[in-house]
Short mmCIF file of C-alpha atoms in Angstrom, two decimals:
data_model
loop_
_atom_site.label_atom_id
_atom_site.label_comp_id
_atom_site.label_asym_id
_atom_site.label_seq_id
_atom_site.Cartn_x
_atom_site.Cartn_y
_atom_site.Cartn_z
CA GLU A 1 11.68 3.40 17.56
CA ALA A 2 8.80 1.21 16.44
CA GLN A 3 9.95 -0.98 13.61
CA VAL A 4 9.85 -4.25 11.77
CA THR A 5 13.32 -5.60 11.06
CA GLN A 6 14.03 -8.08 8.30
CA ASN A 7 17.34 -9.74 7.59
CA PRO A 8 19.05 -10.02 5.26
CA ARG A 9 18.20 -7.19 2.84
CA TYR A 10 19.70 -9.04 -0.09
CA LEU A 11 20.29 -12.75 -0.53
CA ILE A 12 21.58 -14.79 -3.45
CA THR A 13 21.42 -18.55 -3.13
CA VAL A 14 21.28 -21.70 -5.21
CA THR A 15 18.45 -24.09 -5.83
CA GLY A 16 17.85 -26.47 -2.96
CA LYS A 17 19.91 -24.75 -0.29
CA LYS A 18 17.72 -24.14 2.76
CA LEU A 19 17.46 -20.55 3.91
CA THR A 20 15.71 -18.50 6.56
CA VAL A 21 14.67 -14.87 6.39
CA THR A 22 14.22 -13.41 9.84
CA CYS A 23 11.57 -10.91 10.88
CA SER A 24 11.30 -9.20 14.23
CA GLN A 25 8.98 -6.47 15.51
CA ASN A 26 9.28 -4.41 18.69
CA MET A 27 5.68 -3.19 18.96
CA ASN A 28 4.16 -6.18 20.75
CA HIS A 29 1.94 -6.80 17.73
CA GLU A 30 -0.15 -9.95 17.69
CA TYR A 31 -0.54 -10.18 13.92
CA MET A 32 2.39 -10.84 11.60
CA SER A 33 2.46 -11.69 7.93
CA TRP A 34 4.77 -12.43 5.01
CA TYR A 35 4.22 -11.13 1.48
CA ARG A 36 6.06 -11.53 -1.77
CA GLN A 37 6.06 -8.78 -4.36
CA ASP A 38 6.52 -9.56 -8.03
CA PRO A 39 6.27 -7.18 -11.01
CA GLY A 40 2.73 -6.97 -12.31
CA LEU A 41 1.37 -9.13 -9.50
CA GLY A 42 1.48 -6.73 -6.57
CA LEU A 43 1.77 -8.17 -3.07
CA ARG A 44 0.62 -11.67 -2.38
CA GLN A 45 0.32 -13.08 1.11
CA ILE A 46 2.38 -16.18 1.86
CA TYR A 47 1.59 -16.93 5.51
CA TYR A 48 0.22 -15.03 8.43
CA SER A 49 0.04 -15.46 12.18
CA MET A 50 -2.69 -14.21 14.48
CA ASN A 51 -0.64 -14.87 17.61
CA VAL A 52 2.04 -17.10 19.11
CA GLU A 53 1.79 -20.68 17.82
CA VAL A 54 -1.06 -19.67 15.48
CA THR A 55 -0.17 -19.60 11.79
CA ASP A 56 -2.21 -19.96 8.63
CA LYS A 57 -1.68 -20.11 4.90
CA GLY A 58 -2.13 -17.08 2.71
CA ASP A 59 -2.61 -17.05 -1.03
CA VAL A 60 0.75 -18.50 -2.10
CA PRO A 61 2.10 -20.77 0.69
CA GLU A 62 3.65 -23.52 -1.44
CA GLY A 63 7.37 -23.94 -0.85
CA TYR A 64 7.41 -21.89 2.35
CA LYS A 65 7.25 -22.56 6.07
CA VAL A 66 6.88 -20.25 9.03
CA SER A 67 6.94 -20.50 12.78
CA ARG A 68 5.77 -18.23 15.59
CA LYS A 69 7.38 -19.40 18.80
CA GLU A 70 7.67 -15.90 20.22
CA LYS A 71 5.45 -12.90 19.72
CA ARG A 72 8.17 -10.70 18.25
CA ASN A 73 9.66 -13.12 15.71
CA PHE A 74 8.17 -14.63 12.57
CA PRO A 75 10.85 -16.25 10.39
CA LEU A 76 10.19 -17.36 6.82
CA ILE A 77 11.82 -20.65 5.87
CA LEU A 78 12.49 -21.95 2.39
CA GLU A 79 13.43 -25.61 2.81
CA SER A 80 14.41 -26.14 -0.83
CA PRO A 81 14.37 -22.85 -2.73
CA SER A 82 13.63 -22.82 -6.43
CA PRO A 83 14.14 -20.08 -9.05
CA ASN A 84 10.43 -19.24 -9.07
CA GLN A 85 10.86 -18.05 -5.49
CA THR A 86 13.09 -15.24 -6.66
CA SER A 87 11.19 -12.24 -5.41
CA LEU A 88 11.05 -9.28 -3.04
CA TYR A 89 9.76 -10.37 0.34
CA PHE A 90 8.13 -8.20 2.99
CA CYS A 91 7.33 -8.96 6.57
CA ALA A 92 4.59 -6.92 8.22
CA SER A 93 2.94 -6.70 11.62
CA SER A 94 -0.08 -5.05 13.19
CA TRP A 95 -2.15 -5.07 16.37
CA GLY A 96 -4.70 -7.24 14.67
CA ALA A 97 -5.64 -8.63 11.29
CA GLY A 98 -7.02 -5.86 9.13
CA GLU A 99 -5.39 -3.12 11.19
CA LYS A 100 -2.65 -0.80 9.95
CA LEU A 101 0.30 -2.88 8.81
CA PHE A 102 3.86 -1.89 9.60
CA PHE A 103 6.24 -3.18 6.96
CA GLY A 104 9.86 -4.16 7.06
CA SER A 105 12.28 -2.81 4.45
CA GLY A 106 12.14 -5.96 2.36
CA THR A 107 14.43 -8.84 1.42
CA GLN A 108 15.43 -9.24 -2.21
CA LEU A 109 15.96 -12.95 -2.80
CA SER A 110 17.54 -14.42 -5.91
CA VAL A 111 17.57 -18.20 -6.35
CA LEU A 112 19.96 -19.36 -9.07
CA ALA B 1 -13.13 -14.51 -1.46
CA GLN B 2 -12.48 -10.82 -1.75
CA SER B 3 -10.52 -9.24 -4.58
CA VAL B 4 -9.14 -5.85 -5.49
CA THR B 5 -8.66 -4.30 -8.90
CA GLN B 6 -6.53 -1.31 -9.71
CA PRO B 7 -7.31 -0.67 -13.38
CA ASP B 8 -4.37 1.64 -14.05
CA ILE B 9 -0.89 0.14 -14.08
CA HIS B 10 0.79 3.50 -14.74
CA ILE B 11 -0.44 7.06 -14.38
CA THR B 12 1.46 10.20 -15.35
CA VAL B 13 0.49 13.52 -13.81
CA SER B 14 2.06 16.95 -14.02
CA GLU B 15 3.34 18.45 -10.81
CA GLY B 16 0.66 20.61 -9.27
CA ALA B 17 -2.17 18.82 -11.07
CA SER B 18 -4.86 16.83 -9.34
CA LEU B 19 -4.70 13.06 -8.98
CA GLU B 20 -7.20 10.25 -8.78
CA LEU B 21 -6.17 6.60 -8.50
CA ARG B 22 -8.89 4.04 -8.98
CA CYS B 23 -9.62 1.02 -6.83
CA ASN B 24 -12.51 -1.41 -7.15
CA TYR B 25 -13.18 -4.28 -4.81
CA SER B 26 -15.28 -7.39 -4.86
CA TYR B 27 -16.92 -8.48 -1.62
CA GLY B 28 -20.47 -9.17 -0.50
CA ALA B 29 -20.54 -6.64 2.32
CA THR B 30 -18.52 -3.61 3.38
CA PRO B 31 -14.89 -4.54 3.80
CA TYR B 32 -12.07 -2.69 5.49
CA LEU B 33 -10.31 -0.64 2.81
CA PHE B 34 -6.79 0.71 2.76
CA TRP B 35 -4.38 2.65 0.58
CA TYR B 36 -0.66 2.08 0.98
CA VAL B 37 2.26 3.84 -0.72
CA GLN B 38 5.61 2.32 -1.55
CA SER B 39 8.54 4.59 -2.36
CA PRO B 40 11.42 3.08 -4.36
CA GLY B 41 13.40 0.59 -2.30
CA GLN B 42 11.12 0.94 0.69
CA GLY B 43 8.42 -1.02 2.43
CA LEU B 44 4.79 0.06 2.33
CA GLN B 45 3.36 2.89 4.38
CA LEU B 46 -0.31 3.32 5.22
CA LEU B 47 -1.88 6.45 3.70
CA LEU B 48 -5.43 6.01 4.97
CA LYS B 49 -8.09 3.45 5.85
CA TYR B 50 -11.86 3.09 5.91
CA PHE B 51 -13.71 0.88 8.37
CA SER B 52 -17.12 2.54 8.70
CA GLY B 53 -18.81 5.92 9.10
CA ASP B 54 -17.96 8.95 6.99
CA THR B 55 -17.29 7.75 3.47
CA LEU B 56 -14.69 10.45 2.80
CA VAL B 57 -11.53 9.70 4.73
CA GLN B 58 -8.50 11.89 5.13
CA GLY B 59 -5.01 10.49 5.20
CA ILE B 60 -1.44 11.57 5.50
CA LYS B 61 0.46 13.66 2.95
CA GLY B 62 -2.71 15.43 1.79
CA PHE B 63 -4.41 12.35 0.40
CA GLU B 64 -8.07 11.48 0.73
CA ALA B 65 -10.25 8.63 -0.47
CA GLU B 66 -13.96 8.18 -0.91
CA PHE B 67 -15.83 4.94 -0.33
CA LYS B 68 -18.71 4.46 -2.75
CA ARG B 69 -20.72 1.38 -1.91
CA SER B 70 -22.85 1.55 -5.07
CA GLN B 71 -19.73 1.42 -7.23
CA SER B 72 -17.65 -0.88 -4.98
CA SER B 73 -14.92 1.70 -5.24
CA PHE B 74 -12.41 3.39 -2.97
CA ASN B 75 -10.58 5.92 -5.14
CA LEU B 76 -7.61 7.86 -3.85
CA ARG B 77 -7.35 11.59 -4.57
CA LYS B 78 -5.00 14.47 -4.05
CA PRO B 79 -5.76 18.03 -5.20
CA SER B 80 -2.18 18.95 -6.11
CA VAL B 81 0.63 16.44 -6.48
CA HIS B 82 4.26 17.03 -5.62
CA TRP B 83 7.29 15.39 -7.22
CA SER B 84 7.81 13.46 -3.97
CA ASP B 85 4.47 11.68 -4.55
CA ALA B 86 6.05 9.57 -7.30
CA ALA B 87 5.71 6.03 -5.99
CA GLU B 88 3.76 2.80 -6.23
CA TYR B 89 0.28 2.89 -4.71
CA PHE B 90 -1.58 -0.14 -3.48
CA CYS B 91 -5.21 -0.51 -2.58
CA ALA B 92 -6.04 -3.32 -0.15
CA VAL B 93 -9.15 -4.92 1.28
CA GLY B 94 -9.66 -6.79 4.54
CA VAL B 95 -12.70 -8.86 5.40
CA PRO B 96 -14.21 -8.02 8.81
CA ARG B 97 -14.44 -10.91 11.26
CA ALA B 98 -17.30 -11.44 13.67
CA GLY B 99 -15.04 -11.16 16.69
CA GLY B 100 -13.46 -7.93 15.53
CA GLY B 101 -10.56 -7.15 13.27
CA ALA B 102 -10.38 -8.57 9.80
CA ASP B 103 -8.83 -11.37 7.84
CA GLY B 104 -5.48 -10.74 6.22
CA LEU B 105 -5.34 -8.06 3.60
CA THR B 106 -5.63 -8.70 -0.11
CA PHE B 107 -3.67 -6.19 -2.16
CA GLY B 108 -4.27 -4.89 -5.63
CA LYS B 109 -1.47 -5.09 -8.19
CA GLY B 110 -0.54 -1.48 -7.71
CA THR B 111 -0.50 1.75 -9.72
CA HIS B 112 2.81 3.33 -10.58
CA LEU B 113 2.56 7.13 -10.34
CA ILE B 114 4.91 9.23 -12.43
CA ILE B 115 5.15 12.98 -11.85
CA GLN B 116 6.12 15.21 -14.76
CA PRO B 117 7.85 18.50 -14.02
#
C-alpha cells in the first residue's frame, strides 16, 4: 500500500532535548516536505527536498534541520526544541514539486 | 511570492444544501491550484487540482472547482453536501517552474466546514 509513514504519532518532550521525527515513503517519490499546522495559521512549510541530498528552506525553517540521505526517508530534527515548536507536524511526498502530495498521519508534538 | 486567502474561517451548511468555499490567490501568472481536505485526526487528501486547460475541474467525492483568472479565484463547490463532508478544507497554490513541476505549495489557512442535520 502506498503510504507516508511518520513516527511517532504523539511526542511530549522538554525544552532543549534533541528529538527526531521520522518520515518514510514507499512510492519512490522525489519530492518530500515537512509542514507544521497551527490553529488559525493553516499549514506552513518548514523544509522541502527535491531529491536525495537536495534540501531547501520553506517558510518557517528556524529551529529545524532535515536531511535526505536516501530517497525514501526525510527526518525532521529539532536540535533544541522550544515551546513555540509545539505543533502538529505533517510529512508529505510527491513525484515532483507542485504535484499531488501524499500526507502522513501527523505527529503531535508538545514541548514543555 | 505567491499567497492564498481563504476568507471564511468557518462555514455551516445544512445537509443536502449546496456548498461553495472561496479561495483567492496572489501570483503574477497562472499558478497550479489545489484543494485538499483534512478529516479530524487525519492527514490531508487531495480533492482536485488545476494546472491548465478547462477551467472547471472535477474532483473526488463529488467536488468541483472553477478557476477564474479575472478574479484570481479557485472556488470549491458541491451541489449537495453530506454529513461526511464535515472537515477542514485547504486551498493551495504552487508556482510553475520553467523545467516543469512547481515550487513547494503554499497553503491557505483553511475553512472549517460544519454540516447541520
